[in-house]
Amino acid sequence: MSTASLNRAFALLLWRDLVLALRRRTELLNPLLFFVLVTTLFPLGIGADPALLSAIAPGIIWVAALLAAMLSLDSVFRSDFEDGSLEQFLISAQPLSVLVLAKVVAHWLITGLPLLIVAPLLGLLLHLSGASIGALLLTLLLGTPVLSLIGAIGVALTVGLRRGGVILSLLVLPLYIPVLIFAADAVASSGAGLPITAHLSLLAALLVLALSLSPLATAAALKISLS
Amino acid sequence: MLRFFHQLGSPKHFYRIAGSWIPWLAAVCGLLMLYGLYQGMVVAPTDYQQGDSYRIMFIHVPSAWMSLFIYVVMAAAGAIGLIWHMKLAEVIAISSAPIGASFTFLALVTGSIWGKPMWGTWWVWDARLTSELILLFLYLGVMALYGAIDDKRTAARATAILAIVGVVNIPIIHYSVEWWNTLHQGPTVTKFGAPSIDIRMLIPLLVMAVAFKLFYLLVVLMRARVEVLERERNARWVRELVEAP
Amino acid sequence: MTAEVMDHGLEARGLGCVRNDRQLFADLSFCLCPGQALILEGRNGSGKTSLLRILCGMRQPDDGQLCWNGEDIFRLGPEYHAQIAYVGHRDGVKQDLTATENLRLARGLGAPNPAFGIDAALDQVELWEHADSLARNLSAGQQRRLALARLLVTWAKLWILDEPFTSLDSLGIGIVESLFANHLAGGGMLAVTSHHPVSLNDADIIRINLST
Amino acid sequence: MSGVQEFFHMGGYAVYVWSSYAIALVVLVANILVPVFQRRKLLARLARRQRRERRQP
């Protein structure tokens, strides 16, 4: 079980998920469309006053990004569970947490990262200032991997259930709150010209914590769900 | 002492031992609560600032302490159940969840009622109340997951993982809510705390805190006994028990 | 495949399994040594699949212990998993990947078998001409053979198979049985459940019936 | 106002104090009663099952 075979397995699984996603290219758009759609609902509900919109834009965009990330979590293990490949991961020669990390990174690249492409457009939609959009991109870059990592734990716990989707949000959303608080406030503060280094370092700390702990929890959860 | 734990480990002995403790626990807990309430409602003086409304504190603060205490106990019991495969620890963990949720709900309701005379609104986004609300969601998540999985053993081990993940996140959520609260609270930070603690106010608070801990032990043993009966329903000792209760 | 002399395979001591509080089997002990095949029989729902999942280390036995070369398999973890290959009811084949890609993945997850390249493995199960077609376009029998080809690309001493012959035609069964024979001859081990009689002519077979 | 009336008046905050204590009482009592009823229901169910098992040969 040398590190070479470990890296190869990691890269192989990452390659596999990216290839699978590209072969079903249309599904790549779903999280993005959801993200844009939810964000455009708010002005329709709240009114189009630019001052009001730009004040609440950071919160809206981040809540929408958070929901988009959560809704796309189901794809992380569902298809593997149904065709039996998840069992193959459990009995592979590589530690399960490394394989889980590969799958989560792939999920982030497929669903989390693309949110950054659309975010500036939504920023303009809600009259965000230039500095805020910059902060929005930075916080999304740091925040979305944390959403995928923590979400993977919830998905692993509910993968065996017939209707796990509803419970997934109850398990995962409370754990998303710190990311939402720091990220949304970073975007708001940068709009007001305040420094956001504190926010970004806290988000980075959450990312490091999630990177080191959540694959272990996800692996343990998978072993239990599949036992 | 080791024999005791070994004996406690077997469901049959646990059922009998827990059963023998329950009446005593109920008595002591009831007495303590009555004494605490008497001290709190009669002996404790009126507060010069809040008048008598602060007396809600004798319920609100202990329940808030209990909501956190029970979650930690639940996560610890879950971890023990996971690592050492102790059935009893799993049963204790899963029996604690509903009790923790009730104390969290109680802390939330009494907190908002207590806040009404002070701020004029039923709900205030104070740091502690918001943390309690999120803790309630964590409890509901644990209970929902346990309910969703059919096989009891798998359900208990899955909820143990969720409880452990939750307990790691509680301090993070707490401090992020504190941070969020100081940002949006503006200059006048209203200290949602009890008034300057006069000794006659502190005693009932501590007495109630101990009474609540005994109450938790009482109810968790009662619930655990039912759970053990359910899990061991095919065992011989349960069949005998059902024949001659 | 050279058989290591010193190891003495899989040993079960007093295995027990309970599923939603029905005792499937209890106090099951056996020793599977190199060159031997364990054939599990029993009615549906008698716990055959649960036992196989315990052998794979995917499920904890409710009591008893399972040792590989004298070491508890749950303490070995991935080290034990590197020595086994499992094909369950579900093939574990990704529909949107080609046959070659599926095998490349399986090879990466296990301990790669130097003796068998992907093309050689496909040739063994007569899927060589479908190497680049998506698994989606293969028939159920071909997908089953692709799943079984996974056994060849990794160097696994112990093959654990749940109904390997499902949806295989008689030709397919013949191919798979010859794979078993070679594996056992090379000092490998086999644990299989099958409603179809498994004809392993001269192999050393242990039969366990779970429903008696 | 006599001592007792004053006690219940709670310095004008009677509504808040006594509603909190009422809710607390309900929650605590519920926590006690739920396991009692669950145990009774379970024992009854098991007894019925065992009677049914005895009846079959």
XYZ file of C-alpha atoms in Angstrom:
741
model
C 0.000 0.000 0.000
C 2.757 2.399 -0.973
C 2.015 6.077 -1.326
C 2.516 5.683 -5.075
C -0.426 3.281 -5.343
C -2.347 5.573 -2.997
C -1.815 8.593 -5.242
C -2.631 6.510 -8.306
C -5.906 5.330 -6.779
C -6.758 8.927 -5.791
C -6.009 10.241 -9.277
C -7.824 7.334 -10.915
C -10.996 7.909 -8.931
C -10.820 11.652 -9.572
C -10.370 10.971 -13.307
C -13.269 8.505 -13.273
C -15.727 10.937 -11.699
C -14.731 13.785 -13.984
C -15.097 11.539 -17.048
C -18.476 10.325 -15.828
C -19.619 13.914 -15.271
C -18.408 15.029 -18.703
C -20.223 12.147 -20.349
C -23.439 13.482 -18.872
C -22.612 17.125 -19.619
C -26.177 18.425 -19.356
C -26.351 17.514 -15.686
C -23.413 19.806 -14.999
C -25.675 22.803 -15.521
C -28.273 21.871 -12.912
C -26.546 23.375 -9.836
C -25.747 26.541 -11.817
C -29.303 26.988 -13.048
C -30.615 26.441 -9.539
C -28.126 29.002 -8.187
C -29.180 31.656 -10.717
C -32.877 30.875 -10.397
C -32.978 31.129 -6.592
C -31.040 34.380 -6.657
C -33.386 35.969 -9.194
C -36.407 35.052 -7.066
C -35.392 37.407 -4.258
C -35.688 40.716 -6.109
C -39.104 39.533 -7.376
C -40.123 38.911 -3.805
C -38.454 41.885 -2.129
C -38.612 44.612 -4.785
C -35.955 46.096 -7.031
C -34.684 48.995 -4.881
C -30.907 48.939 -5.621
C -29.860 50.120 -2.167
C -31.915 47.432 -0.462
C -30.769 44.733 -2.887
C -27.081 45.521 -2.595
C -27.459 45.489 1.212
C -28.906 41.988 1.304
C -27.147 40.636 -1.804
C -24.241 38.924 0.080
C -26.666 36.935 2.228
C -28.913 36.006 -0.683
C -26.116 34.873 -2.976
C -24.453 32.829 -0.266
C -27.700 31.157 0.858
C -28.431 30.322 -2.788
C -24.894 28.924 -3.280
C -25.260 26.886 -0.110
C -28.578 25.396 -1.240
C -27.203 24.664 -4.723
C -24.216 22.843 -3.216
C -26.459 20.866 -0.856
C -28.889 19.790 -3.553
C -26.082 18.477 -5.739
C -24.627 16.394 -2.874
C -26.908 13.471 -3.573
C -24.920 12.585 -6.683
C -21.736 11.987 -4.695
C -22.545 8.409 -3.583
C -26.025 7.673 -4.940
C -25.064 6.268 -8.348
C -22.139 4.299 -6.916
C -24.411 2.855 -4.245
C -26.987 1.737 -6.777
C -24.638 -0.014 -9.218
C -22.500 -1.643 -6.526
C -19.242 0.278 -7.077
C -19.480 1.726 -3.548
C -18.961 -1.806 -2.217
C -15.830 -2.042 -4.328
C -14.463 1.073 -2.626
C -15.111 -0.478 0.781
C -13.011 -3.524 -0.045
C -10.307 -1.741 -2.005
C -6.646 -1.986 -0.997
C -6.552 1.773 -0.365
C -7.902 3.387 2.814
C -11.520 4.424 2.267
C -11.006 7.995 3.516
C -8.593 8.692 0.643
C -11.079 7.405 -1.924
C -13.824 9.445 -0.282
C -11.619 12.545 -0.487
C -11.127 11.897 -4.205
C -14.873 11.656 -4.737
C -15.513 14.855 -2.748
C -12.836 16.768 -4.660
C -14.406 15.567 -7.902
C -17.844 16.622 -6.669
C -16.466 20.062 -5.748
C -14.840 20.482 -9.158
C -18.074 19.492 -10.866
C -20.622 21.384 -8.774
C -18.875 23.732 -6.326
C -16.277 25.474 -8.492
C -18.658 26.290 -11.395
C -20.664 28.444 -8.982
C -17.790 30.900 -9.172
C -18.372 31.343 -12.898
C -21.917 32.504 -12.388
C -21.403 34.458 -9.149
C -20.194 37.764 -10.722
C -23.287 37.789 -12.971
C -25.501 37.429 -9.895
C -23.488 40.128 -8.157
C -24.369 42.534 -10.961
C -27.982 41.403 -10.864
C -28.139 42.474 -7.218
C -26.082 45.678 -7.662
C -23.048 44.417 -5.734
C -20.017 46.715 -5.927
C -16.800 45.585 -7.636
C -14.953 44.984 -4.346
C -17.831 42.858 -3.055
C -17.800 40.672 -6.142
C -14.092 40.085 -5.615
C -14.758 39.085 -2.005
C -17.673 36.929 -3.156
C -15.393 34.958 -5.461
C -12.763 34.535 -2.755
C -15.284 33.358 -0.167
C -16.894 30.967 -2.663
C -13.465 29.580 -3.518
C -12.749 28.884 0.165
C -16.309 28.062 1.227
C -17.674 25.670 -1.414
C -15.122 22.911 -0.683
C -16.155 23.034 2.964
C -19.775 22.620 1.864
C -18.859 19.549 -0.189
C -16.694 18.038 2.557
C -19.278 18.446 5.342
C -22.118 17.532 2.991
C -20.367 14.263 2.136
C -20.754 13.173 5.770
C -24.510 13.748 5.593
C -24.777 11.935 2.261
C -22.777 8.981 3.570
C -25.148 8.720 6.530
C -28.272 8.800 4.345
C -27.058 6.872 1.268
C -28.828 3.711 2.334
C -32.205 5.395 2.796
C -34.910 5.364 0.177
C -35.870 9.029 0.691
C -32.681 10.377 2.213
C -32.925 13.812 0.554
C -35.189 15.447 3.129
C -33.149 14.286 6.076
C -29.922 15.297 4.362
C -30.851 18.987 4.595
C -31.741 18.651 8.281
C -28.388 16.993 9.007
C -26.208 19.231 6.879
C -27.619 22.784 6.934
C -26.941 23.448 10.638
C -23.298 22.514 10.012
C -23.138 25.026 7.135
C -23.961 27.979 9.399
C -20.390 29.015 10.322
C -19.381 29.105 6.642
C -22.454 31.176 5.792
C -21.807 33.669 8.612
C -18.153 34.298 7.817
C -18.553 34.318 4.046
C -21.653 36.509 3.809
C -20.171 38.991 6.243
C -16.906 39.070 4.306
C -18.777 40.107 1.167
C -20.760 42.726 3.079
C -17.675 44.145 4.835
C -15.660 44.421 1.617
C -18.582 46.356 0.140
C -18.231 48.784 3.048
C -14.494 49.040 2.416
C -13.569 47.115 5.576
C -10.680 44.614 5.561
C -11.797 40.970 5.267
C -8.555 39.176 6.144
C -10.113 37.969 9.412
C -13.033 36.393 7.565
C -10.848 34.719 4.961
C -8.469 33.273 7.552
C -11.448 31.863 9.477
C -12.855 30.342 6.285
C -9.434 28.898 5.515
C -9.309 27.433 9.029
C -12.716 25.813 8.484
C -11.443 24.418 5.187
C -8.354 22.863 6.775
C -10.445 21.399 9.592
C -12.980 19.962 7.142
C -10.218 18.612 4.858
C -8.567 16.718 7.689
C -11.591 15.422 9.636
C -14.537 14.983 7.315
C -13.111 12.222 5.074
C -12.601 10.096 8.189
C -16.168 10.719 9.347
C -17.507 10.075 5.836
C -15.591 6.796 5.551
C -16.885 5.640 8.933
C -20.417 6.639 7.959
C -20.171 4.715 4.668
C -18.964 1.590 6.420
C -21.959 1.815 8.755
C -24.497 2.575 6.045
C -23.333 -0.354 3.968
C -22.989 -2.847 6.797
C -16.079 -2.091 40.917
C -15.096 -3.780 37.656
C -17.639 -6.526 38.313
C -20.243 -3.828 38.601
C -19.494 -2.445 35.144
C -19.207 -5.895 33.684
C -22.549 -6.770 35.233
C -24.062 -3.517 34.040
C -22.968 -4.444 30.566
C -25.432 -7.284 30.274
C -28.892 -6.019 29.337
C -30.629 -8.248 31.882
C -28.662 -6.846 34.814
C -28.908 -3.301 33.500
C -32.695 -3.624 33.343
C -32.868 -4.861 36.943
C -30.306 -2.411 38.391
C -31.752 0.609 36.554
C -35.202 -0.457 37.696
C -34.105 -0.454 41.323
C -32.541 3.022 41.033
C -35.515 4.741 39.425
C -37.766 5.178 42.494
C -34.907 6.629 44.575
C -33.835 8.927 41.752
C -37.388 10.148 41.287
C -37.749 10.896 45.007
C -34.455 12.746 45.373
C -34.974 14.678 42.140
C -38.500 15.693 43.148
C -37.371 16.891 46.573
C -34.474 18.840 45.129
C -36.715 20.526 42.592
C -39.247 21.510 45.217
C -36.505 22.885 47.452
C -34.923 24.744 44.515
C -38.255 26.243 43.471
C -39.061 27.254 47.010
C -35.678 28.992 47.327
C -36.020 30.577 43.929
C -39.610 31.711 44.055
C -39.985 32.672 47.690
C -36.677 33.219 49.405
C -34.757 34.918 46.601
C -35.197 38.708 46.681
C -36.718 40.807 43.904
C -34.133 42.141 41.526
C -33.830 45.935 41.531
C -33.536 45.980 37.702
C -35.745 43.196 36.380
C -38.228 42.925 39.233
C -39.542 39.396 39.529
C -39.330 38.431 35.848
C -35.755 37.207 36.385
C -37.141 34.192 38.293
C -37.603 32.526 34.912
C -33.817 32.183 35.096
C -34.164 29.235 37.506
C -35.680 27.207 34.647
C -34.034 28.804 31.629
C -30.390 28.674 32.666
C -30.355 25.060 33.963
C -32.175 23.860 30.829
C -29.659 25.656 28.620
C -26.819 24.000 30.564
C -28.580 20.641 30.292
C -29.138 20.969 26.527
C -25.402 21.247 25.969
C -24.472 18.710 28.690
C -26.785 16.034 27.255
C -25.458 16.510 23.708
C -21.914 15.974 24.926
C -22.974 12.898 26.930
C -24.837 11.600 23.870
C -21.773 12.040 21.656
C -19.504 10.409 24.246
C -21.861 7.451 24.737
C -22.160 7.138 20.960
C -18.389 7.114 20.594
C -18.019 4.436 23.295
C -20.722 2.390 21.587
C -18.930 2.723 18.223
C -15.387 2.042 19.377
C -15.988 -0.731 21.940
C -19.223 -2.059 20.414
C -20.993 -1.672 23.766
C -24.729 -2.117 23.104
C -25.562 -0.328 26.347
C -23.658 2.835 25.402
C -25.614 2.950 22.111
C -28.879 2.627 24.028
C -27.917 5.421 26.455
C -26.914 7.692 23.553
C -30.124 7.210 21.625
C -32.283 7.519 24.758
C -30.624 10.848 25.580
C -31.564 12.567 22.312
C -35.255 13.248 23.039
C -34.451 14.477 26.558
C -31.794 16.835 25.229
C -34.225 18.106 22.614
C -36.867 18.789 25.282
C -34.416 20.746 27.436
C -33.271 22.730 24.383
C -36.874 23.499 23.491
C -37.534 24.484 27.102
C -34.484 26.776 27.156
C -35.635 28.409 23.897
C -39.217 28.999 25.021
C -38.390 30.249 28.516
C -35.585 32.390 27.053
C -37.892 34.155 24.631
C -40.595 34.577 27.307
C -37.988 36.027 29.650
C -36.830 38.397 26.888
C -40.348 39.710 26.202
C -40.587 42.131 29.137
C -37.033 43.341 28.547
C -37.131 43.914 24.771
C -40.810 43.933 23.940
C -40.508 41.182 21.302
C -41.001 37.466 21.657
C -37.862 36.521 19.713
C -34.553 38.352 19.805
C -31.561 37.180 17.746
C -29.375 37.031 20.794
C -26.222 34.928 20.505
C -27.219 32.371 23.112
C -30.814 31.964 21.956
C -29.641 31.542 18.359
C -27.105 28.908 19.411
C -29.870 27.107 21.314
C -32.054 27.173 18.187
C -29.265 25.608 16.089
C -28.646 23.030 18.839
C -32.325 22.109 18.586
C -31.844 21.477 14.857
C -28.854 19.254 15.641
C -30.973 17.229 18.067
C -33.824 16.951 15.548
C -31.303 15.798 12.943
C -30.073 13.030 15.257
C -33.598 11.900 16.056
C -34.697 12.063 12.395
C -31.723 9.961 11.291
C -32.405 7.349 13.989
C -36.027 7.170 12.911
C -35.173 6.857 9.211
C -32.925 3.788 9.411
C -34.817 0.533 9.896
C -32.144 -1.681 11.443
C -31.747 -0.541 15.090
C -28.022 -1.400 15.382
C -27.082 0.450 12.153
C -29.290 3.373 13.149
C -27.590 3.660 16.547
C -24.104 3.605 15.002
C -25.047 6.137 12.300
C -26.471 8.537 14.887
C -23.318 8.096 16.952
C -21.281 9.389 13.995
C -23.678 12.315 13.546
C -23.530 13.153 17.266
C -19.723 13.131 17.199
C -19.646 15.365 14.108
C -22.202 17.590 15.834
C -20.248 17.898 19.063
C -17.142 18.936 17.090
C -19.207 21.613 15.341
C -20.957 22.993 18.449
C -18.090 25.242 19.601
C -17.525 26.403 16.013
C -21.201 27.263 15.587
C -21.270 28.935 19.004
C -18.329 31.220 18.286
C -19.448 32.011 14.762
C -22.863 33.023 16.147
C -21.130 35.130 18.824
C -19.085 36.814 16.094
C -22.220 37.328 14.006
C -24.059 38.686 17.023
C -21.450 41.291 17.904
C -21.460 42.476 14.259
C -25.195 43.026 13.961
C -25.861 43.871 17.578
C -24.539 47.373 17.197
C -22.913 49.394 19.984
C -25.338 48.661 22.851
C -24.627 45.041 23.639
C -27.504 44.036 25.910
C -26.097 41.565 28.340
C -28.624 38.785 28.344
C -27.282 37.525 31.573
C -28.713 37.126 35.007
C -28.531 40.132 37.288
C -25.499 40.483 39.577
C -25.692 37.122 41.338
C -26.812 37.531 44.952
C -26.043 34.399 46.975
C -29.757 33.871 47.587
C -30.219 33.759 43.826
C -27.237 31.522 43.185
C -28.307 28.724 45.541
C -31.620 27.961 43.797
C -29.875 28.136 40.445
C -27.328 25.500 41.463
C -29.928 23.370 43.219
C -32.088 23.383 40.100
C -29.061 22.546 37.959
C -28.354 19.446 40.080
C -32.067 18.559 40.114
C -32.134 18.715 36.298
C -29.085 16.458 36.051
C -30.809 13.894 38.286
C -33.960 14.309 36.194
C -31.941 13.543 33.059
C -30.410 10.448 34.681
C -33.871 9.325 35.784
C -35.510 9.714 32.377
C -32.557 8.323 30.419
C -32.620 5.186 32.567
C -36.367 4.866 32.067
C -36.061 5.268 28.298
C -33.017 2.987 28.154
C -34.952 0.223 29.934
C -37.695 0.411 27.305
C -35.118 0.374 24.503
C -33.355 -2.636 26.057
C -36.671 -4.461 26.343
C -37.371 -3.698 22.697
C -33.960 -4.878 21.499
C -33.876 -8.014 23.659
C -37.502 -8.960 23.061
C -36.526 -12.422 21.848
C -34.244 -13.068 24.795
C -35.390 -15.611 27.386
C -35.313 -13.170 30.308
C -37.700 -10.845 28.485
C -40.082 -13.685 27.720
C -40.089 -14.616 31.391
C -40.575 -10.991 32.373
C -43.561 -10.694 30.059
C -45.096 -13.845 31.493
C -44.783 -12.689 35.110
C -44.341 -8.911 35.235
C 0.542 -16.740 -9.434
C 3.006 -18.094 -6.964
C 1.288 -19.376 -3.786
C 3.040 -18.235 -0.630
C 3.773 -21.298 1.425
C 3.637 -19.870 4.877
C 0.179 -18.239 5.018
C -2.712 -20.478 5.934
C -5.708 -18.459 4.748
C -9.017 -17.502 6.277
C -10.176 -18.895 9.586
C -13.638 -18.320 11.067
C -14.282 -19.008 14.761
C -17.855 -19.074 16.067
C -19.263 -16.557 13.558
C -22.791 -15.334 14.291
C -25.060 -12.907 12.433
C -28.349 -11.256 13.426
C -30.381 -9.229 10.961
C -33.335 -7.174 12.233
C -33.261 -9.389 15.282
C -33.509 -12.743 13.514
C -30.509 -15.022 14.148
C -29.402 -15.951 10.608
C -26.621 -18.291 11.709
C -24.566 -18.837 14.816
C -21.360 -20.509 15.972
C -20.064 -21.020 12.431
C -16.425 -22.087 12.239
C -14.336 -23.172 9.289
C -10.833 -22.818 7.905
C -10.265 -21.966 4.231
C -6.732 -22.803 3.128
C -4.931 -22.111 -0.183
C -6.347 -24.230 -2.993
C -9.664 -24.764 -1.212
C -13.159 -23.610 -2.236
C -15.954 -22.799 0.202
C -19.402 -23.356 -1.315
C -22.304 -21.848 0.606
C -25.717 -23.367 0.121
C -29.085 -22.587 1.663
C -32.507 -21.194 0.863
C -33.055 -17.550 0.051
C -32.731 -15.337 3.091
C -30.734 -17.944 5.022
C -27.895 -15.413 5.397
C -25.576 -16.446 2.556
C -25.084 -12.887 1.357
C -24.664 -11.595 4.903
C -21.964 -14.198 5.543
C -20.154 -13.215 2.346
C -20.296 -9.548 3.359
C -18.801 -10.527 6.722
C -16.032 -12.405 4.926
C -15.331 -9.258 2.910
C -15.077 -7.217 6.105
C -17.962 -5.006 4.985
C -20.161 -6.146 7.841
C -19.240 -6.782 11.470
C -20.169 -10.248 12.719
C -22.504 -10.047 15.715
C -20.282 -12.559 17.490
C -17.274 -14.698 16.736
C -14.079 -13.722 14.944
C -12.608 -13.930 11.454
C -8.830 -14.178 11.021
C -6.600 -13.921 7.969
C -3.238 -15.582 8.608
C -4.101 -15.513 12.289
C -4.785 -11.772 12.384
C -8.296 -10.332 12.899
C -9.426 -8.970 9.539
C -10.881 -5.791 11.072
C -7.496 -4.980 12.558
C -5.832 -5.595 9.185
C -8.279 -3.341 7.309
C -7.072 -2.340 3.837
C -4.181 -4.823 4.152
C -6.723 -7.658 4.206
C -8.786 -6.025 1.459
C -5.742 -5.966 -0.799
C -5.834 -9.785 -0.764
C -9.500 -10.255 -1.662
C -11.782 -9.532 -4.597
C -15.573 -9.435 -4.324
C -18.327 -9.651 -6.911
C -21.762 -9.207 -5.357
C -25.307 -9.347 -6.691
C -24.753 -5.969 -8.316
C -21.969 -6.000 -10.881
C -20.267 -2.815 -9.703
C -19.791 -1.795 -13.329
C -20.194 1.859 -14.289
C -22.564 2.070 -17.281
C -20.988 5.219 -18.745
C -17.454 3.806 -18.747
C -16.036 1.453 -21.371
C -15.005 -2.087 -20.433
C -11.322 -1.080 -20.422
C -11.962 1.967 -18.260
C -13.927 -0.136 -15.772
C -11.045 -2.588 -15.469
C -8.435 0.168 -15.268
C -10.319 1.542 -12.284
C -10.614 -1.864 -10.592
C -6.925 -2.451 -11.142
C -6.064 0.873 -9.494
C -8.226 0.188 -6.448
C -6.752 -3.233 -5.724
C -3.205 -4.576 -5.803
C -2.459 -4.696 -9.564
C -1.802 -8.178 -10.927
C 1.452 -8.130 -12.943
C 0.553 -11.384 -14.701
C -2.673 -10.041 -16.262
C -2.987 -6.853 -18.339
C -6.435 -5.421 -18.985
C -6.545 -6.791 -22.542
C -5.469 -10.264 -21.338
C -8.224 -10.210 -18.713
C -10.823 -9.142 -21.296
C -9.582 -11.899 -23.583
C -9.997 -14.471 -20.792
C -13.681 -13.607 -20.478
C -14.029 -13.226 -24.285
C -14.879 -9.537 -24.159
C -11.780 -8.446 -26.038
C -13.754 -7.161 -29.029
C -15.968 -5.057 -26.713
C -12.959 -3.414 -25.044
C -13.957 0.115 -26.079
C -17.735 -0.124 -26.020
C -19.598 1.448 -23.096
C -20.764 -1.000 -20.457
C -24.243 0.359 -21.144
C -24.180 -1.303 -24.576
C -23.212 -4.754 -23.223
C -25.751 -7.473 -22.434
C -26.386 -8.536 -18.826
C -24.279 -11.670 -19.338
C -21.429 -9.660 -20.829
C -21.581 -7.153 -17.960
C -21.442 -10.065 -15.515
C -18.355 -11.429 -17.272
C -16.820 -7.924 -17.160
C -17.441 -7.862 -13.407
C -15.776 -11.279 -13.101
C -12.862 -10.066 -15.237
C -12.159 -7.729 -12.333
C -10.965 -10.761 -10.394
C -8.109 -11.196 -12.862
C -6.715 -7.664 -13.010
C -6.019 -7.558 -9.276
C -3.755 -9.953 -7.426
C -6.330 -11.317 -4.973
C -5.715 -14.576 -3.153
C -9.319 -14.908 -1.958
C -12.222 -14.540 -4.401
C -15.582 -13.903 -2.744
C -18.479 -14.303 -5.189
C -22.232 -13.944 -4.676
C -24.121 -15.928 -7.347
C -21.399 -15.501 -9.999
C -23.342 -17.442 -12.616
C -26.447 -15.227 -12.656
C -27.371 -14.161 -16.261
C -24.475 -16.176 -17.711
C -25.126 -18.555 -20.612
C -23.656 -22.066 -20.587
C -20.592 -20.881 -22.520
C -20.069 -18.106 -19.947
C -20.385 -20.565 -17.068
C -17.736 -22.775 -18.652
C -15.336 -19.845 -18.947
C -15.884 -18.794 -15.339
C -15.489 -22.317 -13.988
C -12.145 -22.641 -15.742
C -11.098 -19.337 -14.126
C -11.978 -20.812 -10.746
C -10.029 -23.987 -11.455
C -6.882 -22.034 -12.471
C -7.213 -19.788 -9.439
C -7.481 -22.726 -7.045
C -4.670 -24.574 -8.781
C -2.479 -21.514 -8.307
C -3.021 -21.645 -4.538
C -5.905 -19.161 -4.538
C -9.026 -19.470 -2.395
C -12.696 -19.211 -3.310
C -15.845 -18.469 -1.322
C -18.958 -18.672 -3.475
C -22.723 -18.938 -3.156
C -24.603 -20.394 -6.103
C -27.953 -21.970 -6.850
C -26.260 -23.399 -9.922
C -24.092 -26.465 -9.051
C -20.456 -25.384 -9.181
C -18.444 -28.165 -10.881
C -14.867 -27.876 -9.651
C -13.701 -31.368 -10.589
C -10.654 -32.125 -8.448
C -10.623 -29.044 -6.174
C -10.745 -29.429 -2.371
C -14.286 -28.231 -1.539
C -15.843 -27.269 1.806
C -19.636 -27.210 1.709
C -21.629 -25.257 4.296
C -25.417 -25.263 4.282
C -26.850 -22.324 6.221
C -30.467 -23.378 6.205
C -30.083 -26.664 8.115
C -52.428 42.502 48.791
C -51.839 39.523 51.003
C -48.571 37.596 50.806
C -50.072 34.871 48.666
C -51.604 37.284 46.152
C -48.345 39.163 45.969
C -46.508 35.902 45.384
C -48.679 35.087 42.398
C -48.564 38.684 41.150
C -44.775 38.399 40.658
C -44.362 42.146 40.575
C -46.512 42.471 37.479
C -44.647 39.800 35.524
C -47.057 37.033 36.543
C -47.952 36.153 32.957
C -44.350 35.606 31.894
C -43.113 33.807 34.986
C -46.040 31.450 35.390
C -46.329 30.661 31.682
C -42.665 29.665 31.646
C -43.105 27.443 34.683
C -46.279 25.933 33.219
C -44.461 25.046 29.991
C -41.564 23.664 32.008
C -43.949 21.500 34.030
C -45.579 20.169 30.855
C -42.210 19.334 29.260
C -40.832 17.619 32.374
C -44.004 15.617 33.037
C -44.171 14.581 29.392
C -40.593 13.314 29.605
C -41.594 11.162 32.582
C -44.835 9.819 31.124
C -43.597 8.934 27.629
C -41.266 6.117 28.729
C -43.905 4.820 31.170
C -46.525 4.495 28.447
C -43.990 3.123 25.961
C -42.979 0.406 28.409
C -46.600 -0.489 29.123
C -47.436 -0.614 25.393
C -44.356 -2.752 24.660
C -45.052 -5.241 27.436
C -48.662 -5.560 26.238
C -47.482 -6.137 22.649
C -44.966 -8.763 23.744
C -47.556 -10.489 25.945
C -50.018 -10.646 23.044
C -47.299 -12.029 20.770
C -46.330 -14.710 23.267
C -49.965 -15.729 23.772
C -50.349 -16.007 19.984
C -47.176 -18.094 19.712
C -48.403 -20.536 22.361
C -51.676 -21.034 20.538
C -50.016 -22.263 17.299
C -48.925 -25.981 17.537
